[in-house]
Each structure stands twice: as structure tokens, then as C-alpha cells.
XYZ file of C-alpha atoms in Angstrom:
629
model
C -13.819 -51.651 24.249
C -14.367 -51.909 27.991
C -11.302 -49.743 28.641
C -12.614 -47.043 26.285
C -16.137 -47.029 27.701
C -15.402 -47.357 31.401
C -14.281 -43.706 31.971
C -17.611 -42.490 30.582
C -20.106 -44.878 32.214
C -20.066 -46.967 35.367
C -19.075 -50.631 35.481
C -22.627 -51.687 36.358
C -24.061 -49.920 33.303
C -21.301 -51.370 31.128
C -22.044 -54.912 32.288
C -25.754 -54.412 31.560
C -24.929 -53.167 28.054
C -22.740 -56.198 27.323
C -25.387 -58.602 28.640
C -28.013 -56.982 26.413
C -25.736 -57.240 23.389
C -25.100 -60.937 24.020
C -28.814 -61.597 24.581
C -29.824 -59.838 21.356
C -27.187 -61.723 19.407
C -28.412 -65.008 20.848
C -32.014 -64.093 19.967
C -31.050 -63.424 16.330
C -29.263 -66.767 16.073
C -32.199 -68.591 17.674
C -34.642 -66.919 15.252
C -32.477 -67.892 12.287
C -32.384 -71.519 13.473
C -36.159 -71.612 13.871
C -36.738 -70.226 10.372
C -34.210 -72.506 8.651
C -35.946 -74.714 6.119
C -39.128 -72.602 6.124
C -38.823 -71.822 2.377
C -39.773 -75.057 0.608
C -41.175 -73.988 -2.754
C -38.624 -73.351 -5.534
C -40.580 -70.538 -7.191
C -41.022 -68.863 -3.818
C -37.310 -69.288 -3.070
C -36.367 -67.821 -6.465
C -38.584 -64.800 -5.903
C -37.128 -64.232 -2.430
C -33.413 -64.607 -3.301
C -33.797 -62.254 -6.263
C -34.594 -59.558 -3.685
C -32.078 -60.680 -1.076
C -29.671 -63.541 -1.741
C -29.059 -64.028 1.994
C -32.580 -65.425 2.308
C -31.159 -68.666 0.887
C -30.288 -69.601 4.487
C -34.005 -70.175 5.175
C -34.422 -72.581 2.241
C -34.471 -76.349 2.571
C -31.288 -78.393 2.062
C -32.612 -79.554 -1.309
C -33.085 -75.983 -2.548
C -29.669 -74.927 -1.268
C -28.202 -77.637 -3.508
C -29.985 -76.191 -6.574
C -27.192 -74.694 -8.749
C -29.346 -72.187 -10.657
C -30.969 -70.945 -7.459
C -27.576 -70.619 -5.752
C -26.190 -68.645 -8.692
C -29.103 -66.204 -8.546
C -28.570 -65.795 -4.801
C -24.807 -65.081 -4.966
C -25.312 -62.645 -7.831
C -27.652 -60.682 -5.587
C -25.482 -61.042 -2.456
C -22.042 -62.618 -2.242
C -22.734 -63.550 1.393
C -25.236 -66.150 0.162
C -22.321 -68.460 -0.656
C -22.048 -69.460 3.010
C -25.510 -71.055 2.801
C -25.124 -72.996 -0.453
C -24.517 -76.715 -0.149
C -20.991 -78.105 0.342
C -21.147 -79.497 -3.178
C -21.788 -76.067 -4.753
C -18.955 -74.420 -2.822
C -16.663 -76.214 -5.247
C -18.516 -74.807 -8.278
C -16.067 -72.402 -9.985
C -18.682 -70.082 -11.517
C -20.567 -69.632 -8.229
C -17.399 -68.943 -6.206
C -15.945 -66.576 -8.835
C -19.226 -64.638 -8.997
C -19.224 -64.214 -5.222
C -15.495 -63.362 -4.971
C -15.831 -60.527 -7.486
C -18.386 -58.883 -5.189
C -16.917 -59.669 -1.768
C -13.468 -61.070 -1.167
C -14.653 -62.756 2.036
C -16.475 -65.274 -0.174
C -13.119 -67.045 -0.552
C -13.485 -68.204 3.062
C -16.374 -70.488 2.061
C -14.856 -71.693 -1.212
C -13.870 -75.317 -1.659
C -10.234 -76.249 -0.946
C -9.355 -76.813 -4.614
C -10.714 -73.392 -5.652
C -8.442 -71.628 -3.143
C -5.608 -72.654 -5.483
C -7.270 -70.981 -8.477
C -5.195 -67.800 -9.297
C -8.120 -65.983 -10.944
C -10.489 -66.524 -8.021
C -7.866 -65.558 -5.427
C -6.873 -62.467 -7.424
C -10.489 -61.289 -7.608
C -10.915 -61.868 -3.868
C -7.799 -59.914 -2.806
C -8.692 -57.051 -5.142
C -11.788 -56.509 -2.999
C -10.280 -57.503 0.366
C -6.520 -57.902 0.588
C -6.640 -59.764 3.906
C -8.368 -62.698 2.205
C -4.865 -63.675 1.137
C -4.906 -65.840 4.288
C -7.486 -68.110 2.612
C -5.340 -68.649 -0.486
C -3.324 -71.802 -1.032
C 0.313 -71.717 0.159
C 1.756 -71.504 -3.359
C -0.375 -68.433 -4.178
C 0.754 -66.651 -1.002
C 4.250 -66.861 -2.512
C 3.059 -65.359 -5.828
C 4.511 -61.813 -5.940
C 1.869 -60.426 -8.337
C -1.034 -61.614 -6.160
C 0.606 -60.407 -2.930
C 1.303 -56.983 -4.480
C -2.383 -56.594 -5.369
C -3.355 -57.672 -1.843
C -1.048 -55.256 0.035
C -2.062 -52.347 -2.182
C -5.653 -53.001 -1.158
C -4.855 -53.635 2.527
C -1.366 -53.337 3.975
C -1.917 -55.904 6.740
C -2.202 -58.596 4.037
C 1.621 -58.672 4.078
C 1.381 -60.753 7.279
C -0.086 -63.633 5.230
C 2.561 -63.571 2.499
C 5.394 -66.078 2.387
C 8.532 -65.456 4.473
C 10.546 -64.516 1.381
C 8.051 -61.906 0.167
C 7.803 -60.314 3.630
C 11.452 -59.256 3.142
C 10.744 -57.680 -0.261
C 11.371 -53.897 0.127
C 8.916 -52.906 -2.624
C 6.117 -54.977 -1.103
C 6.829 -53.622 2.396
C 6.803 -50.034 1.093
C 3.433 -50.585 -0.577
C 2.092 -52.227 2.601
C 3.106 -49.418 5.013
C 1.566 -46.839 2.687
C -1.754 -48.572 3.332
C -1.209 -49.466 7.014
C 1.658 -47.927 8.986
C 1.339 -50.514 11.780
C 2.724 -53.146 9.394
C 6.156 -51.700 10.256
C 5.903 -53.546 13.584
C 6.135 -56.937 11.864
C 8.826 -56.296 9.227
C 12.536 -57.094 9.563
C 14.875 -54.884 11.624
C 16.706 -53.843 8.463
C 13.540 -52.396 6.923
C 12.657 -50.640 10.198
C 15.911 -48.677 9.723
C 15.052 -47.736 6.116
C 14.289 -43.967 6.053
C 11.891 -44.124 3.095
C 9.937 -47.068 4.523
C 9.638 -45.496 7.991
C 8.601 -42.075 6.626
C 5.863 -43.716 4.521
C 4.648 -45.650 7.587
C 4.620 -42.568 9.863
C 2.721 -40.545 7.252
C -0.027 -43.174 7.363
C 0.026 -43.808 11.134
C 2.020 -41.855 13.739
C 2.227 -44.983 15.932
C 4.689 -46.435 13.415
C 7.326 -44.114 14.916
C 7.582 -46.350 18.009
C 8.719 -49.310 15.862
C 11.296 -47.325 13.907
C 14.974 -47.976 14.508
C 16.346 -46.095 17.567
C 18.971 -44.324 15.475
C 16.274 -42.767 13.281
C 14.158 -41.645 16.252
C 17.162 -39.782 17.707
C 18.071 -38.168 14.373
C 16.784 -34.556 14.540
C 16.688 -34.062 10.745
C 14.748 -37.297 10.272
C 12.306 -36.397 13.062
C 11.638 -32.970 11.479
C 10.873 -34.684 8.157
C 8.572 -37.192 9.866
C 6.693 -34.444 11.763
C 6.063 -32.545 8.510
C 4.125 -35.639 7.419
C 2.404 -36.449 10.725
C 2.681 -34.149 13.737
C 1.301 -36.752 16.160
C 4.601 -38.637 15.851
C 5.981 -36.098 18.361
C 4.639 -38.446 21.060
C 7.341 -41.015 20.284
C 10.324 -38.661 20.158
C 12.786 -38.024 22.991
C 12.206 -35.475 25.771
C 15.018 -33.355 24.348
C 13.278 -33.036 20.986
C 9.906 -32.332 22.632
C 11.502 -29.306 24.257
C 12.974 -28.118 20.941
C 10.979 -25.096 19.713
C 11.510 -25.763 15.995
C 10.573 -29.428 16.339
C 7.379 -28.641 18.266
C 6.381 -25.818 15.865
C 6.802 -28.213 12.951
C 4.538 -30.736 14.688
C 1.722 -28.326 15.696
C 1.703 -26.673 12.270
C 0.874 -30.094 10.845
C -1.446 -31.303 13.676
C -2.554 -28.867 16.380
C -3.280 -31.630 18.917
C 0.448 -32.499 18.937
C 0.726 -29.664 21.467
C -0.111 -32.205 24.187
C 3.293 -33.875 23.682
C 5.284 -30.611 23.861
C 7.239 -29.671 26.955
C 5.477 -27.650 29.658
C 7.519 -24.572 28.779
C 6.447 -24.625 25.133
C 2.791 -25.182 26.110
C 3.009 -21.769 27.758
C 4.522 -20.012 24.738
C 1.943 -17.886 22.902
C 3.367 -18.290 19.372
C 3.422 -22.092 19.643
C -0.118 -22.289 21.061
C -1.379 -19.849 18.409
C -0.143 -22.130 15.613
C -1.710 -25.132 17.346
C -5.213 -23.647 17.744
C -5.215 -22.481 14.135
C -4.940 -26.157 13.169
C -7.211 -27.551 15.902
C -9.290 -25.373 18.222
C -9.448 -28.137 20.828
C -5.649 -27.916 21.209
C -6.476 -25.054 23.588
C -6.940 -27.677 26.322
C -3.175 -28.371 26.251
C -2.194 -24.702 26.675
C -1.155 -23.296 30.033
C -3.746 -21.812 32.410
C -2.507 -18.313 31.625
C -2.937 -18.672 27.867
C -6.445 -20.130 28.261
C -7.395 -16.705 29.594
C -5.917 -14.933 26.550
C -8.932 -13.606 24.590
C -7.202 -13.504 21.192
C -6.020 -17.100 21.512
C -9.438 -18.320 22.688
C -11.183 -16.423 19.861
C -8.905 -18.109 17.324
C -9.675 -21.470 18.892
C -13.502 -21.103 18.882
C -13.451 -19.807 15.300
C -11.793 -23.083 14.356
C -13.949 -25.255 16.655
C -16.832 -23.890 18.741
C -16.458 -26.623 21.362
C -13.066 -25.152 22.317
C -15.085 -22.766 24.505
C -15.089 -25.457 27.216
C -11.347 -24.958 27.681
C -11.498 -21.164 28.055
C -11.156 -19.532 31.448
C -14.282 -18.826 33.507
C -14.102 -15.135 32.689
C -14.077 -15.684 28.918
C -17.014 -18.128 29.006
C -19.085 -15.102 30.090
C -17.871 -12.952 27.147
C -21.052 -12.493 25.036
C -19.334 -11.848 21.688
C -16.961 -14.746 22.191
C -19.821 -17.121 23.032
C -21.787 -15.938 19.971
C -18.829 -16.832 17.745
C -18.597 -20.235 19.417
C -22.279 -21.174 18.955
C -22.151 -20.054 15.317
C -19.457 -22.660 14.779
C -21.022 -25.344 16.978
C -24.524 -24.871 18.400
C -23.962 -27.304 21.272
C -21.137 -25.056 22.555
C -23.902 -23.223 24.449
C -23.438 -25.783 27.244
C -20.009 -24.257 28.015
C -21.303 -20.675 28.266
C -21.791 -18.907 31.597
C -25.229 -19.353 33.195
C -26.171 -15.748 32.514
C -25.730 -16.161 28.744
C -27.910 -19.292 28.698
C -30.816 -16.923 29.353
C -29.807 -14.513 26.550
C -32.398 -14.958 23.789
C -30.088 -13.959 20.908
C -27.342 -16.335 22.031
C -29.710 -19.293 22.521
C -31.533 -18.667 19.234
C -28.241 -18.578 17.328
C -27.316 -21.840 19.024
C -30.541 -23.764 18.223
C -30.445 -22.660 14.592
C -27.247 -24.677 14.257
C -28.125 -27.477 16.703
C -31.745 -27.933 17.776
C -30.813 -30.141 20.730
C -28.876 -27.208 22.223
C -32.290 -26.043 23.491
C -31.671 -28.249 26.540
C -28.875 -25.882 27.615
C -31.052 -22.761 27.443
C -32.815 -21.325 30.465
C -36.204 -22.688 31.559
C -37.923 -19.475 30.453
C -36.507 -19.659 26.909
C -37.634 -23.272 26.493
C -41.164 -21.886 26.491
C -40.435 -19.213 23.829
C -42.600 -20.222 20.852
C -40.423 -18.765 18.066
C -37.219 -20.067 19.570
C -38.672 -23.554 20.118
C -39.970 -23.674 16.539
C -36.453 -22.844 15.263
C -35.093 -25.684 17.406
C -37.542 -28.399 16.271
C -37.171 -27.349 12.639
C -33.447 -27.989 12.930
C -33.893 -31.251 14.866
C -37.221 -32.749 15.925
C -35.551 -34.415 18.911
C -35.425 -30.934 20.508
C -39.120 -31.477 21.382
C -37.942 -33.396 24.439
C -36.481 -30.209 25.916
C -39.379 -27.788 25.376
C -41.676 -26.438 28.083
C -44.556 -28.817 29.031
C -47.242 -26.482 27.627
C -45.649 -26.538 24.147
C -45.512 -30.343 24.114
C -49.318 -30.304 24.047
C -49.509 -28.062 20.939
C -50.158 -29.903 17.721
C -48.119 -27.697 15.359
C -44.924 -28.191 17.372
C -45.333 -31.962 17.613
C -46.079 -32.348 13.887
C -43.018 -30.261 12.984
C -40.891 -32.325 15.362
C -42.048 -35.643 13.860
C -41.363 -34.391 10.342
C -37.840 -33.242 11.197
C -36.589 -35.949 13.560
C -34.521 -38.939 12.501
C -36.478 -42.174 12.120
C -34.894 -43.759 15.198
C -35.926 -40.809 17.421
C -39.695 -40.981 16.764
C -40.381 -43.001 19.914
C -38.426 -40.503 22.012
C -40.396 -37.577 20.562
C -43.720 -39.297 21.245
C -42.637 -40.070 24.777
C -42.168 -36.354 25.435
C -45.547 -35.128 24.132
C -48.974 -35.337 25.736
C -50.973 -38.577 25.446
C -53.855 -36.802 23.693
C -51.543 -35.802 20.828
C -50.060 -39.308 20.637
C -53.513 -40.545 19.608
C -54.119 -37.784 17.033
C -54.690 -39.691 13.722
C -52.519 -37.399 11.575
C -49.679 -37.353 14.079
C -49.981 -41.107 14.573
C -49.696 -41.723 10.827
C -46.697 -39.372 10.566
C -45.012 -41.274 13.391
C -45.545 -44.597 11.597
C -44.098 -43.120 8.405
C -41.027 -41.758 10.154
C -40.283 -44.785 12.333
C -37.771 -47.286 10.978
C -40.060 -50.308 10.776
C -38.345 -51.307 7.535
C -35.058 -51.506 9.435
C -36.675 -53.533 12.223
C -38.053 -56.057 9.740
C -34.822 -56.179 7.770
C -32.655 -56.735 10.842
C -34.901 -59.376 12.378
C -35.654 -61.392 9.264
C -33.007 -60.394 6.717
C -35.559 -58.717 4.418
C -34.636 -55.815 2.168
C -36.511 -52.466 2.159
C -38.696 -53.324 -0.825
C -39.959 -56.523 0.792
C -40.446 -54.784 4.145
C -42.582 -52.052 2.558
C -44.783 -54.516 0.688
C -45.227 -56.939 3.587
C -48.121 -55.940 5.864
C -47.306 -58.306 8.730
C -45.397 -57.170 11.800
C -42.464 -59.022 13.302
C -43.498 -61.017 16.363
C -42.937 -59.038 19.535
C -43.172 -55.636 17.820
C -45.937 -53.097 18.395
C -48.774 -53.425 15.895
C -52.558 -53.532 15.789
C -54.460 -56.796 15.855
C -56.772 -58.043 13.097
C -58.613 -61.289 13.789
C -59.939 -63.183 10.738
C -63.048 -65.101 11.747
C -64.209 -66.438 8.385
C -62.801 -67.270 4.939
C -65.424 -68.941 2.712
C -65.155 -69.820 -0.960
C -68.237 -69.040 -3.092
C -68.894 -68.645 -6.799
C -68.074 -64.916 -6.580
C -64.725 -65.484 -4.890
C -63.298 -65.767 -1.384
C -65.484 -64.025 1.196
C -63.560 -62.904 4.274
C -64.777 -61.472 7.554
C -62.513 -60.008 10.235
C -62.542 -57.830 13.330
C -60.101 -55.001 13.925
C -58.705 -54.443 17.406
C -60.304 -55.559 20.641
C -63.339 -53.402 19.899
C -64.425 -56.134 17.486
C -65.253 -53.716 14.626
C -66.374 -56.063 11.842
C -65.193 -55.663 8.231
C -65.777 -57.947 5.264
C -64.564 -58.199 1.695
C -64.405 -60.414 -1.379
C -61.093 -61.559 -2.904
C -60.194 -63.433 -6.109
C -59.342 -67.122 -5.914
C -55.644 -66.321 -6.462
C -55.427 -63.984 -3.438
C -52.730 -64.521 -0.815
C -52.495 -63.912 2.927
C -50.522 -60.774 2.101
C -53.404 -59.423 -0.040
C -55.795 -59.883 2.874
C -53.303 -58.268 5.274
C -52.814 -55.215 3.053
C -56.575 -54.795 2.723
C -57.058 -55.009 6.502
C -54.261 -52.511 7.010
C -56.013 -50.051 4.707
C -59.258 -50.409 6.627
C -57.775 -48.871 9.762
C -55.337 -46.101 8.825
C -53.799 -46.501 5.374
C -50.489 -48.021 4.400
C -48.429 -46.409 7.135
C -48.267 -49.328 9.604
C -47.949 -53.061 10.063
C -50.510 -55.387 11.608
C -50.679 -58.641 13.554
C -53.157 -60.884 11.711
C -54.468 -64.096 13.243
C -56.830 -66.728 11.812
C -59.278 -68.404 14.164
C -58.097 -71.734 12.790
C -54.492 -71.010 13.878
C -52.932 -70.510 17.290
C -50.297 -67.953 16.316
C -50.048 -64.640 14.408
C -49.245 -64.717 10.705
C -45.488 -64.448 10.074
C -44.010 -62.080 7.453
C -42.823 -65.246 5.698
C -46.440 -66.345 5.209
C -47.402 -63.395 2.982
C -47.348 -65.446 -0.244
C -49.426 -68.359 1.096
C -52.663 -68.908 -0.886
C -55.809 -67.694 0.866
C -57.683 -70.642 -0.653
C -55.818 -73.015 1.710
C -57.252 -71.180 4.709
C -60.779 -71.444 3.235
C -60.522 -75.233 3.348
C -59.293 -75.123 6.969
C -62.247 -72.931 7.951
C -64.625 -75.331 6.186
C -63.227 -78.296 8.148
C -63.399 -76.343 11.416
C -67.020 -75.324 10.732
C -67.996 -78.921 10.111
C -66.609 -79.932 13.499
C -67.901 -76.923 15.468
C -71.372 -76.242 16.838
C -73.649 -74.161 14.585
C -73.921 -71.214 16.952
C -70.733 -69.195 17.355
C -70.029 -65.950 19.130
C -68.465 -62.908 17.509
C -64.710 -62.435 18.004
C -65.331 -59.499 20.346
C -67.774 -61.486 22.485
C -65.379 -64.465 22.564
C -62.539 -62.239 23.665
C -64.694 -60.602 26.342
C -65.827 -63.967 27.673
C -62.342 -65.444 27.746
C -59.776 -64.889 30.436
C -57.752 -61.860 29.396
C -54.633 -60.872 31.269
C -53.383 -57.305 31.132
C -49.599 -56.881 31.143
C -47.121 -54.034 31.214
C -49.519 -51.400 32.572
C -47.606 -48.903 34.648
C -47.684 -45.270 35.608
C -45.506 -43.391 33.109
C -44.797 -40.510 35.450
C -43.622 -40.526 39.064
C -46.010 -37.688 39.774
C -48.983 -39.960 39.023
C -50.351 -42.719 41.170
C -48.720 -46.161 40.776
C -50.210 -48.925 38.671
C -53.495 -50.223 39.977
C -54.176 -53.743 41.161
C -54.787 -56.710 38.925
C -58.541 -56.789 39.627
C -58.865 -53.130 38.661
C -56.956 -53.838 35.451
C -59.402 -56.637 34.640
C -62.266 -54.190 35.124
C -60.631 -51.730 32.751
C -60.228 -54.487 30.179
C -63.863 -55.512 30.486
C -64.945 -51.895 29.962
C -62.706 -51.531 26.933
C -64.039 -54.722 25.397
C -67.631 -53.737 26.043
C -67.401 -50.145 24.795
C -64.557 -50.401 22.317
C -61.048 -49.146 23.186
C -60.314 -45.502 22.487
C -56.749 -46.470 21.617
C -55.303 -49.525 19.842
C -53.331 -52.174 21.727
C -49.686 -51.348 22.348
C -48.480 -54.851 21.573
C -49.489 -58.495 21.350
C -47.377 -60.809 23.449
C -49.055 -64.194 22.875
C -51.929 -65.760 20.962
C -53.810 -68.974 21.582
C -57.233 -70.307 20.685
C -58.941 -68.729 23.698
C -56.504 -66.306 25.275
C -54.768 -63.086 24.263
C -52.005 -61.429 26.265
C -51.773 -57.755 25.350
C -50.575 -54.400 26.652
C -53.247 -51.701 26.508
C -52.871 -47.957 27.083
C -54.976 -46.697 30.005
C -55.082 -43.288 31.604
C -51.854 -43.825 33.539
C -49.873 -44.571 30.347
C -48.326 -41.861 28.231
C -45.872 -43.561 25.921
C -47.356 -45.725 23.228
C -43.843 -46.543 22.054
C -43.187 -48.440 25.281
């Protein structure tokens, strides 16, 4: 992976990327360890594993030893078998159920069940390589091995020594994975039928073929008719043979790169190559890359082939138009003069909105052209003129058209005033992949993520502070404040209400169902977790009653308490180099005091820590532009 990435990015950037990957992986594992054993109630566990069997990993050891619960979990997700108790991994019904879904389940099966022919057969039907988990006697069973290699050729490596010499099994294996030829006997590497089947699947198999076959012109011609890339592993004499090279490029145009220099300069050979693959133009001689007919044929097959044309042809208007019709991003290879041609750029952005970045500065401010670009891809908003980023219709169109993962990038490009527009804000919440964030962090499925109102710790969400939960004859009376402004809301809930019911109601009070919230009870020192959604609200009422009995009669409102407490402002920076740098800590405190006194115009960006008397938050002030950060 390092070798593949290094030519494209620097070593420093690569090292940073690897460190981030390791850190994120470690964070996931740490989170999983912290949550293990958090599901203690059987009914709760049953409800959770019916939605996602993998949630069994968060159940207690006692629940993971519950056979009925384990069976429900593996029926929903075969991966749940790795979290059932050691005792249940020897249960035939549980293991068979899992193996039918995912062959990898055999890895966690008990030792005695790895000798069960039915279980092993079901596993290798789904994943042939799971033959390695089977008992030794079953790896010598021809019927089971045949099923395994038909599903995945590399499974032959786990068969017994005798079966690895079986010609029929080897032939079936190389049809699935040509690289298997590397590990078979020398006699089978000289078998014409076996080698041809391997080369057809993977051209690299040619390098493991017997030398006599590689030097046989008739055999090489037959192999190239099946996979032209095998030309790479033929002799220099054959790579200079016109018929051999024509056979290869007619099957795979990119095989032109392995032809001799003389044949790379022959028009008929190059013509056949670019008809198969336009990008084969890069392997043609300098002279032929200036041949208009050849270049036209190449860009009609692949617009990006324009990058390999001569400088003179990249300024040919008709040729460039044909290229951008095939691939909008090919505009980047056009001459500078054509990047200011309105017709050329418009044709390009209709096929690839992001190609707007390659147009001239003047055209990035063309309203009709920009609208075409953002309708094709909302991410194109990042490349529009500054004045259009402040227009509501363009931003709304961009949010509606962009992929969910690009919402933050779109918001970063537009003006701060539009980022706080209620309709645009709601559209951004709808488009962002918060379901994916919740699912990846906690293993929840989409249905659970949609229904759960509580944000994952560390994510951006608004704060709702619950100051009172009191049980009366009419039900549970709750009072809460939304945001640091301290806007008070109150409601009455039935005795059977849960924390999730309260969270959903609070979410609706601010801007509908389009976002998540951080909810905190005054009797707790941490935000409510998504796993707490099913907890009874009645339990909190008793905690509030005990706290009230201990506390003094007079209490301040949540907003007043927050204003009186020490509040530290974090992560406030200038978002643009053209603006003044972040102000001093004392000035930040003054801004916070003003926001608390008058009510913030914008919600908090994120909550970093809660405690009984201190909140660490990031707030948007005038120097900030990107709420997503």
C-alpha cells in the first residue's frame, strides 16, 4: 500500500495518514471495550439483536450464554457468533445457521464441529477459503474441495497434498484465480489447457507457465486472444512480432505498452489499440500523438485520453468538445484558451459538475453555467465565484444534489449567514450521513440510528439540559433548557416514557426530526448515551427527588448557573487567513458572557465535556465560518 501511494503523495503525508488510521482503529476498540457488558436486561438485548445481531458483543457474559438469544443474533448477523459464549460455539444449530450466511463463521466454531461435513460444506459454499478451518480429513474430501475451489480458486492451497495434484481440481481452481498456477506442480504448469485457463483469468499466470510454452509462438497467440496483457511476459522477439502484438492490442488496448518501440510507432497497431482503450494513446510514439485521427478515435473511446495528445491538438476546439462529452473532467487537459470558452465549459459541467474548477475565473461567476454544475454535483459549489456562494438558491441546490459525505465541504464554501439559514441548516442535517456515523461508532443499523435522538459523544449536536423531572398524578412533568441561551420548555409524559421519548420531544422543539441532540440531566455528570434511549424516565424522577431533598430550596435557572460558572471556550479560530487571528482568552470569555446573557444567535458547534458545574464547548463567533469544523 505504501509503494502504491508514495508516488502520489509525500512520505510525510503518508505517515500522517497511517497514524490517523491506527489511532481511529484504536479508538473503536477502546469504545467497544468500554461498552462491553452495558446491555444487562434480556428483553432489551433481544430487542437490540433483532435489529443488529452484532450488538450481542455489548451484552453481559450471562446473556451471551443464553442459547435462544444467541440464535436470534446469528440469524440476524452471522458475525454475532464470535461474541457468543465458548459453550454455544459448540452448538450445532447455532454454528450451522451462521455458516449458511457467512463462511467465516467456521473460524469461531468449536473444534468438533469443524469435522462436521454439512457445516464445512455450507461454509465453503459461501467462502471457499474457509477450507483452512476444516478438519484434516475433510480437506482430503474431494467433493468438499471441489465446491471450495469453484467458489474461490485459492482454496486449493488448503487441500491435501494428493488433491493439489488432481488435474480437474487444479483446472477449476485456475478458472477462479489464475495466480493459483504459481503453487501447482511443474507438470501442471506445462499443461496447455490449465495454463490457458489461468492466463484468461489473470495475465500474471503467464510468468509461472513452463518456459517451453512461453516460447511457443502458436501457444502465445492463443493465450493473447484470451488476455492481451500476457504480452508483458513473452520474449522480446515475440513483442516485436507484428501479428503477435496486433493480437494482443485487439484484445486489450493497454497491451501496447509491452510492444517494441518500432510497433508503438506504427499507425495501424496504435489505431487498433486506441479503439479498445483510449488511454493506450500514452504508449504511442510522439509523432502519432500528434495525429488528429488517432487522437479523435482515442477521445471518443475515453475523454481523458486528451491528456496524452500533443500540445497543438489540446487546443483543437472540436476535439476538446468531443473529449468533454465523453468525460467532463477532461476539460483540465484542454488548452488555457478553451477553458474560457463558455460552450466548452458548459458541456463539461453538464457531465461532471466538479469540472467547474478547471474553467476560467470569469465563467465560475456565470449564473446559468454554475447552476448546471451544482445540479450535476453539489460539490461544485466549492469552485464557484464568491458572490454566488452567498446566494441562497445556489446553496440549496448544491445541498440537495451533493453526496451525504460532502455536505460539510459545501457548507465550508458558502457564507456564514447562509450556514445559519434554518431551511438550509435542516437540509444539511438531512443530507449528512449521521446514520453512518452512529452505525460505525456504535454498531447500530440505520433504523436504530434514525429513531435514536441522542448524538454520539464527540460529534456536533445541540445541547438540551434537563433541569427537572417530577412525577405527579397527571404524569411525569419535565422541564429543560435548549442551548446556552437557556430557552425553557416543559412537557408532560406518561409514566411509561423513556429517555428516548424525552429526547425526541426536545429535538422537535428546536428544528424538527432532522438532527441529533446532546441531552444531559442535572443529576448526572455526563451526556446521555445512545444506549440509554430505552431507560425509563421514571428512574430519573426518583433521582431528582433525592437531589431536591438534599439541595437548598432556592436554585438558579440552568442559564444563570451556566453564566455564573467558569466556562472555557475552545477551538475558536479565524477561518480565513484574510481575517484577523483568534482573539485572546479574556476576549473569548467576554464573548461567552455576552452570548449567555443575550442568547446565542447560533447553536454550539460541539460539546467536549460535561460536569456538574462546567461545560467545555466550541461556539461560532464572527471569525468562524465553518460550522462543520
